[in-house]
């Protein structure tokens, strides 16, 4: 929608890229365009816009094309997508979706066909696993699991699975923060004749602390519901890619499915992008202070946080792949489920809710909520124990949060 200067740094571009105030009657910040349809500048422009959508013509670099209809595209999606690109190192394009699941579904439907396999790390977000195992399998697509952090198994599964078209890596895994080596997965995938795409669910550490495209990934996916929007007040998703052709293909499926993010939500998310790094850094610093202060607490079996990793391989991946450890941590409370429930009953500032990535701190008990569909073997493999409580640390004063945790632990 406007010319921009790609030499600017990302904190600047997130405010300037793709936004021309003159197209918003001079308003200094983007307006909301709620129109469902757009008036063409000429019949020829309408014809050209449809030729581009139908793949019969290519958009020239920097060429402005008439908007058509808001299921395909609208100004608030265009501005949001232009401004999120500089936040994801290595990205050239982005697409906004009405949920993280909509983003995952669209990427999988664009690139995977009956007879193909999707190789994915476990544990992975429950909805993602449900989509692959209980829905896509009905259409002849195979899901192949690799235990998070296991490079040898990734290589072995890639070698034996047939027609691998997508490798889906979620790192760190939720709720034990086990990390998978993105670069190694990309290198292994790159050796296959089926040339799979590597997609990384970067919801937990990106875009501030982890940059999968720089480690060789093709597509980065977000639940924008979490840190990107940051206030636990909207649902959204984003896909970003290095290669504009991948974006073009996924955009065409989004137009078909009708799962583009609506103008109001695009506008909200767009404004939140300017503070995502500030929020993530503040919350991450809080999490580090709290995790390190709680190590050795008599009511805790373990504090799980990347700066506290003991495993040499996990330490290596963390150091190679992440700028910082992020704002998620898990506490393994002595006394199993009753201990964990007692803790949840007694926190006062921190709230007992699922989801994560908001400015407010949240705690939940994965075994009975987010991960309750797991089998016993999956619980064991994922490290989801009876006493484990997941914490999404917000931006309150960490000393108040620590005192809240300590008084709740005293009741256990
Ligand atoms: C929340 C979440 C999703 C799903 O996103 P929605 O916005 O809820 O559809 C996917 N992956 C991860 C890691 C998540 O935390």
Coordinates of C-alpha atoms and ligand atoms in Angstrom, one line a residue:
X1 CA 0.0 0.0 0.0
X2 CA 3.0 2.3 0.1
X3 CA 6.6 2.3 -0.8
X4 CA 8.9 1.4 2.1
X5 CA 12.6 1.4 2.9
X6 CA 13.8 -2.1 3.7
X7 CA 17.1 -0.7 5.0
X8 CA 15.3 0.4 8.1
X9 CA 15.5 -1.7 11.3
X10 CA 12.6 -3.9 12.3
X11 CA 11.5 -1.7 15.2
X12 CA 11.1 1.1 12.8
X13 CA 9.6 -0.8 9.9
X14 CA 6.9 -2.3 12.2
X15 CA 5.5 1.2 12.3
X16 CA 6.1 2.4 8.7
X17 CA 6.1 -0.5 6.3
X18 CA 3.0 -0.9 4.1
X19 CA 1.2 2.0 5.7
X20 CA 0.4 5.3 3.8
X21 CA -1.5 7.7 6.0
X22 CA -2.9 9.4 2.9
X23 CA -4.9 6.2 2.2
X24 CA -6.5 6.5 5.6
X25 CA -7.6 10.2 5.1
X26 CA -4.4 11.3 6.8
X27 CA -4.8 9.4 10.1
X28 CA -1.4 8.9 11.7
X29 CA -2.3 5.3 12.6
X30 CA -4.2 2.8 10.3
X31 CA -7.9 3.2 10.2
X32 CA -10.2 0.1 10.1
X33 CA -11.7 -0.8 6.7
X34 CA -14.8 -2.9 7.4
X35 CA -16.0 -3.0 3.8
X36 CA -16.7 -6.5 2.3
X37 CA -16.1 -5.3 -1.3
X38 CA -14.0 -2.7 -3.1
X39 CA -14.9 -0.3 -5.9
X40 CA -12.6 -0.9 -9.0
X41 CA -10.7 2.0 -10.4
X42 CA -11.6 0.8 -14.0
X43 CA -13.0 -2.3 -15.6
X44 CA -9.4 -3.0 -16.9
X45 CA -8.1 -2.9 -13.3
X46 CA -10.8 -5.3 -12.2
X47 CA -9.9 -7.7 -15.0
X48 CA -6.2 -7.4 -14.1
X49 CA -6.9 -8.0 -10.4
X50 CA -8.8 -11.2 -11.3
X51 CA -6.1 -12.3 -13.7
X52 CA -3.6 -12.0 -10.8
X53 CA -5.8 -13.9 -8.4
X54 CA -6.4 -16.6 -11.0
X55 CA -2.7 -17.0 -11.6
X56 CA -3.0 -15.8 -15.2
X57 CA -0.9 -12.8 -14.6
X58 CA 2.0 -12.0 -12.2
X59 CA 2.1 -8.9 -9.9
X60 CA 5.1 -6.7 -10.9
X61 CA 7.4 -6.0 -7.9
X62 CA 5.9 -3.1 -6.0
X63 CA 2.8 -3.0 -8.2
X64 CA -0.4 -1.9 -6.5
X65 CA -3.4 -4.1 -7.5
X66 CA -7.1 -3.1 -6.9
X67 CA -8.7 -4.8 -3.9
X68 CA -11.6 -7.0 -4.8
X69 CA -13.4 -8.7 -1.9
X70 CA -12.5 -9.1 1.8
X71 CA -12.4 -12.9 1.8
X72 CA -9.4 -12.6 -0.5
X73 CA -7.7 -9.5 1.0
X74 CA -8.4 -6.2 2.7
X75 CA -6.4 -3.1 3.7
X76 CA -6.0 -4.1 7.4
X77 CA -4.7 -7.6 6.5
X78 CA -2.3 -5.9 4.0
X79 CA -1.0 -3.5 6.6
X80 CA -0.7 -6.2 9.3
X81 CA 1.1 -8.6 6.9
X82 CA 3.5 -5.9 5.7
X83 CA 4.4 -4.9 9.2
X84 CA 4.9 -8.3 10.7
X85 CA 7.4 -9.3 8.0
X86 CA 10.3 -7.2 9.4
X87 CA 9.8 -8.9 12.8
X88 CA 10.5 -12.4 11.4
X89 CA 14.1 -12.5 10.3
X90 CA 14.3 -14.0 6.8
X91 CA 10.7 -13.6 5.9
X92 CA 9.5 -12.0 2.7
X93 CA 5.8 -12.4 3.1
X94 CA 3.0 -13.1 5.6
X95 CA -0.6 -14.2 5.8
X96 CA -3.1 -13.4 8.6
X97 CA -5.6 -16.1 9.7
X98 CA -8.6 -16.1 12.1
X99 CA -6.8 -18.6 14.4
X100 CA -3.5 -20.4 14.8
X101 CA -5.3 -23.7 13.9
X102 CA -6.6 -22.0 10.7
X103 CA -3.0 -21.1 9.8
X104 CA -1.8 -24.7 10.4
X105 CA -4.7 -26.2 8.5
X106 CA -4.2 -24.0 5.6
X107 CA -0.4 -24.7 5.3
X108 CA -1.0 -28.5 5.6
X109 CA -3.9 -28.5 3.0
X110 CA -1.8 -26.4 0.6
X111 CA 1.2 -28.7 0.5
X112 CA 0.1 -32.2 1.6
X113 CA -1.9 -34.7 -0.6
X114 CA -3.3 -38.2 0.0
X115 CA -0.5 -40.7 0.2
X116 CA 1.9 -38.1 1.7
X117 CA 3.4 -38.1 5.2
X118 CA 3.7 -35.3 7.7
X119 CA 6.6 -35.8 10.1
X120 CA 6.1 -33.9 13.4
X121 CA 7.8 -33.5 16.8
X122 CA 5.9 -34.7 19.9
X123 CA 4.7 -33.4 22.2
X124 CA 3.0 -30.9 19.9
X125 CA 0.0 -28.6 20.4
X126 CA -3.0 -30.8 21.0
X127 CA -5.1 -29.3 18.2
X128 CA -2.2 -29.9 15.7
X129 CA -2.0 -33.6 16.7
X130 CA -5.7 -34.0 16.6
X131 CA -5.8 -32.4 13.1
X132 CA -3.1 -34.8 11.8
X133 CA -4.0 -38.0 13.6
X134 CA -7.8 -37.9 13.7
X135 CA -8.7 -35.8 10.6
X136 CA -6.1 -35.8 7.9
X137 CA -5.6 -39.6 8.3
X138 CA -9.2 -39.9 7.0
X139 CA -7.9 -38.5 3.7
X140 CA -5.0 -40.8 3.4
X141 CA -2.3 -38.6 4.9
X142 CA 0.1 -40.2 7.3
X143 CA 1.4 -38.7 10.5
X144 CA 4.8 -39.8 11.7
X145 CA 6.0 -38.8 15.2
X146 CA 9.5 -37.9 16.3
X147 CA 10.3 -37.3 20.0
X148 CA 11.2 -33.7 20.5
X149 CA 15.0 -33.1 20.8
X150 CA 15.9 -36.5 19.3
X151 CA 18.0 -35.7 16.1
X152 CA 18.8 -39.4 15.4
X153 CA 15.1 -40.3 15.5
X154 CA 14.3 -37.4 13.2
X155 CA 16.8 -38.6 10.7
X156 CA 15.6 -42.3 10.9
X157 CA 11.9 -41.4 10.6
X158 CA 12.6 -39.1 7.6
X159 CA 14.5 -41.9 6.0
X160 CA 11.7 -44.5 6.4
X161 CA 8.5 -42.4 6.0
X162 CA 7.1 -42.3 2.5
X163 CA 6.5 -39.1 0.5
X164 CA 7.3 -36.8 3.3
X165 CA 5.9 -33.4 2.2
X166 CA 5.9 -31.5 5.5
X167 CA 8.1 -31.6 8.6
X168 CA 6.4 -29.8 11.5
X169 CA 8.6 -28.8 14.4
X170 CA 7.3 -27.2 17.6
X171 CA 10.2 -26.0 19.7
X172 CA 10.2 -25.5 22.6
X173 CA 7.6 -28.2 23.3
X174 CA 4.8 -27.4 25.7
X175 CA 4.8 -27.8 28.8
X176 CA 8.3 -29.3 29.4
X177 CA 10.1 -26.8 27.0
X178 CA 12.1 -29.6 25.4
X179 CA 13.8 -28.1 22.3
X180 CA 14.2 -29.6 18.9
X181 CA 17.2 -28.7 16.6
X182 CA 15.6 -26.8 13.7
X183 CA 18.7 -26.6 11.6
X184 CA 19.4 -30.3 11.9
X185 CA 15.8 -31.1 11.0
X186 CA 16.1 -28.8 7.9
X187 CA 19.4 -30.5 6.9
X188 CA 17.9 -34.0 7.2
X189 CA 14.7 -33.0 5.4
X190 CA 16.8 -31.3 2.6
X191 CA 18.4 -34.7 1.7
X192 CA 15.0 -36.3 0.8
X193 CA 14.0 -36.7 -2.8
X194 CA 10.4 -35.6 -1.8
X195 CA 11.8 -32.2 -0.8
X196 CA 9.5 -31.6 2.2
X197 CA 8.9 -28.1 3.5
X198 CA 9.9 -27.5 7.1
X199 CA 7.4 -25.5 9.1
X200 CA 8.1 -24.4 12.7
X201 CA 5.4 -23.5 15.2
X202 CA 7.2 -20.5 16.7
X203 CA 4.4 -19.5 19.1
X204 CA 6.4 -19.9 22.3
X205 CA 9.6 -18.0 21.6
X206 CA 9.0 -16.0 18.4
X207 CA 9.3 -13.6 16.9
X208 CA 11.6 -12.0 19.5
X209 CA 13.8 -14.9 20.8
X210 CA 13.8 -17.5 18.0
X211 CA 14.2 -17.1 14.2
X212 CA 13.5 -20.4 12.4
X213 CA 13.9 -19.1 8.9
X214 CA 17.5 -18.2 9.7
X215 CA 18.1 -21.9 10.7
X216 CA 16.7 -23.1 7.3
X217 CA 13.0 -23.5 7.9
X218 CA 10.6 -22.6 5.0
X219 CA 7.5 -21.6 6.9
X220 CA 7.0 -20.1 10.4
X221 CA 3.6 -20.4 12.0
X222 CA 2.1 -18.5 15.0
X223 CA -0.9 -18.6 17.2
X224 CA -1.2 -14.8 17.3
X225 CA -3.6 -15.4 20.1
X226 CA -0.5 -15.7 22.4
X227 CA 2.5 -13.3 22.5
X228 CA 1.8 -11.5 19.1
X229 CA -1.4 -10.0 20.3
X230 CA -0.4 -10.3 24.0
X231 CA -3.5 -9.3 25.9
X232 CA -5.6 -12.6 25.9
X233 CA -8.4 -10.7 24.1
X234 CA -8.4 -12.1 20.5
X235 CA -7.8 -15.3 18.5
X236 CA -5.6 -15.2 15.4
X237 CA -2.9 -16.9 13.5
X238 CA 0.0 -16.0 11.1
X239 CA 2.1 -17.8 8.5
X240 CA 5.4 -16.3 7.3
X241 CA 7.7 -17.6 4.6
X242 CA 11.1 -17.0 3.0
X243 CA 9.8 -17.8 -0.5
X244 CA 7.1 -15.5 -2.0
X245 CA 5.8 -18.5 -4.0
X246 CA 4.9 -20.4 -0.9
X247 CA 2.9 -17.4 0.4
X248 CA 1.1 -17.1 -3.0
X249 CA 0.0 -20.8 -2.8
X250 CA -1.2 -20.5 0.8
X251 CA -3.0 -17.2 0.0
X252 CA -4.9 -18.9 -2.7
X253 CA -6.1 -21.6 -0.3
X254 CA -7.0 -19.0 2.3
X255 CA -9.2 -17.2 -0.2
X256 CA -10.9 -20.6 -0.9
X257 CA -11.4 -21.5 2.8
X258 CA -12.4 -18.0 3.9
X259 CA -10.3 -18.1 7.0
X260 CA -8.6 -14.6 6.7
X261 CA -8.5 -12.6 9.9
X262 CA -11.3 -10.0 9.9
X263 CA -10.4 -6.2 9.6
X264 CA -11.1 -5.3 13.3
X265 CA -8.8 -8.1 14.6
X266 CA -6.1 -7.3 12.0
X267 CA -6.2 -3.7 13.2
X268 CA -5.9 -4.8 16.9
X269 CA -3.1 -7.3 16.1
X270 CA -1.3 -4.7 14.0
X271 CA -1.1 -2.2 16.9
X272 CA 0.2 -4.9 19.2
X273 CA 3.1 -5.8 16.9
X274 CA 4.9 -2.6 17.9
X275 CA 5.2 -3.8 21.5
X276 CA 5.7 -7.5 21.1
X277 CA 9.5 -7.3 21.7
X278 CA 9.0 -5.0 24.7
X279 CA 6.4 -7.4 26.2
X280 CA 8.3 -10.6 25.5
X281 CA 11.5 -9.2 27.0
X282 CA 9.8 -7.9 30.1
X283 CA 7.9 -11.2 30.6
X284 CA 11.0 -13.3 29.9
X285 CA 13.1 -11.4 32.4
X286 CA 10.3 -12.0 35.0
X287 CA 10.3 -15.7 34.2
X288 CA 14.0 -16.0 34.6
X289 CA 14.0 -14.2 38.0
X290 CA 11.2 -16.4 39.3
X291 CA 12.5 -19.7 37.9
X292 CA 16.0 -19.1 39.3
X293 CA 14.6 -17.9 42.7
X294 CA 12.4 -21.1 43.0
X295 CA 15.2 -23.6 42.3
X296 CA 15.6 -25.8 45.4
X297 CA 12.3 -24.8 47.0
X298 CA 11.3 -27.5 49.5
X299 CA 7.8 -28.0 48.0
X300 CA 9.2 -28.4 44.4
X301 CA 10.6 -31.5 42.7
X302 CA 11.8 -29.4 39.8
X303 CA 11.7 -26.0 38.1
X304 CA 11.7 -26.4 34.3
X305 CA 13.2 -23.4 32.5
X306 CA 15.7 -23.2 29.6
X307 CA 18.5 -21.4 31.6
X308 CA 18.3 -24.3 34.1
X309 CA 18.6 -27.1 31.5
X310 CA 21.0 -29.9 32.7
X311 CA 21.0 -32.1 29.6
X312 CA 24.0 -31.3 27.4
X313 CA 22.1 -31.7 24.1
X314 CA 19.3 -29.5 25.3
X315 CA 21.7 -26.9 26.5
X316 CA 23.5 -27.0 23.1
X317 CA 20.2 -26.5 21.1
X318 CA 19.1 -23.7 23.4
X319 CA 22.4 -21.8 23.0
X320 CA 22.5 -22.3 19.2
X321 CA 18.8 -21.5 18.5
X322 CA 17.4 -19.1 21.0
X323 CA 18.4 -15.5 21.9
X324 CA 16.7 -15.8 25.3
X325 CA 14.7 -18.4 27.3
X326 CA 11.2 -16.8 27.1
X327 CA 8.4 -16.4 29.5
X328 CA 7.1 -20.0 30.0
X329 CA 8.2 -22.2 32.9
X330 CA 6.9 -25.3 34.6
X331 CA 6.9 -26.2 38.3
X332 CA 6.8 -29.8 39.3
X333 CA 5.1 -29.7 42.7
X334 CA 5.7 -32.4 45.4
X335 CA 2.6 -34.3 46.3
X336 CA 1.4 -35.0 42.7
X337 CA -2.1 -33.9 41.6
X338 CA -3.4 -32.9 45.1
X339 CA -0.3 -30.8 45.6
X340 CA -0.7 -29.1 42.2
X341 CA -4.4 -28.5 42.8
X342 CA -3.7 -27.0 46.2
X343 CA -1.2 -24.7 44.6
X344 CA -3.7 -23.6 41.9
X345 CA -6.4 -23.1 44.5
X346 CA -4.2 -20.7 46.4
X347 CA -2.6 -18.4 43.9
X348 CA -4.0 -14.9 44.2
X349 CA -2.5 -12.7 41.6
X350 CA -1.8 -15.4 39.0
X351 CA -5.0 -16.9 37.5
X352 CA -5.8 -20.5 36.7
X353 CA -6.5 -20.6 33.0
X354 CA -5.2 -22.2 29.9
X355 CA -3.5 -20.2 27.1
X356 CA -0.4 -18.2 27.4
X357 CA 1.5 -15.2 26.2
X358 CA -0.6 -12.4 27.7
X359 CA 0.6 -9.5 29.9
X360 CA -1.1 -11.2 32.8
X361 CA 0.4 -14.4 34.4
X362 CA -1.6 -17.6 34.1
X363 CA -1.1 -21.1 35.5
X364 CA -2.7 -24.4 34.5
X365 CA -2.4 -28.2 35.2
X366 CA -1.7 -29.7 31.8
X367 CA -2.4 -33.3 32.8
X368 CA -6.0 -32.6 33.5
X369 CA -6.6 -29.8 31.0
X370 CA -4.5 -29.0 27.9
X371 CA -3.0 -32.5 27.7
X372 CA -5.9 -34.5 29.2
X373 CA -6.4 -36.5 26.0
X374 CA -2.9 -38.1 26.2
X375 CA -2.5 -41.9 26.9
X376 CA -0.3 -42.9 29.8
X377 CA 2.6 -43.6 27.4
X378 CA 2.2 -40.1 25.9
X379 CA 2.2 -38.5 29.4
X380 CA 5.4 -40.3 30.2
X381 CA 7.0 -39.5 26.9
X382 CA 6.0 -35.8 27.1
X383 CA 7.1 -35.5 30.7
X384 CA 3.6 -34.4 31.8
X385 CA 3.5 -35.6 35.4
X386 CA 0.7 -35.3 38.0
X387 CA 2.5 -32.5 39.9
X388 CA 3.4 -30.4 36.8
X389 CA 2.0 -26.9 36.7
X390 CA 2.6 -24.7 33.6
X391 CA 3.2 -21.0 34.1
X392 CA 2.9 -18.3 31.5
X393 CA 4.6 -15.4 33.1
X394 CA 3.3 -11.9 32.4
X395 CA 4.7 -8.4 32.9
X396 CA 3.6 -7.8 36.5
X397 CA 6.4 -7.0 39.0
X398 CA 8.2 -10.3 39.4
X399 CA 8.7 -9.9 43.1
X400 CA 4.9 -9.9 43.6
X401 CA 4.6 -13.0 41.4
X402 CA 7.3 -14.8 43.3
X403 CA 5.6 -13.9 46.6
X404 CA 2.3 -15.2 45.3
X405 CA 3.9 -18.5 44.2
X406 CA 5.7 -18.8 47.6
X407 CA 2.5 -18.3 49.6
X408 CA 0.6 -20.8 47.4
X409 CA 3.4 -23.3 47.8
X410 CA 3.3 -22.9 51.6
X411 CA -0.3 -24.3 51.5
X412 CA 0.8 -27.5 49.7
Ligands
LIG1 C1 -2.5 -21.9 21.0 C2 -1.5 -22.6 20.2 C3 -1.9 -23.1 18.9 C4 -3.3 -22.9 18.3 O1 -3.6 -21.6 18.1 P1 -5.1 -21.0 18.2 O2 -4.9 -19.5 18.0 O3 -5.7 -21.3 19.5 O4 -5.9 -21.6 17.1 C5 -0.9 -23.7 18.1 N1 0.3 -23.9 18.6 C6 0.7 -23.5 19.8 C7 2.1 -23.7 20.3 C8 -0.2 -22.8 20.7 O5 0.2 -22.4 21.9

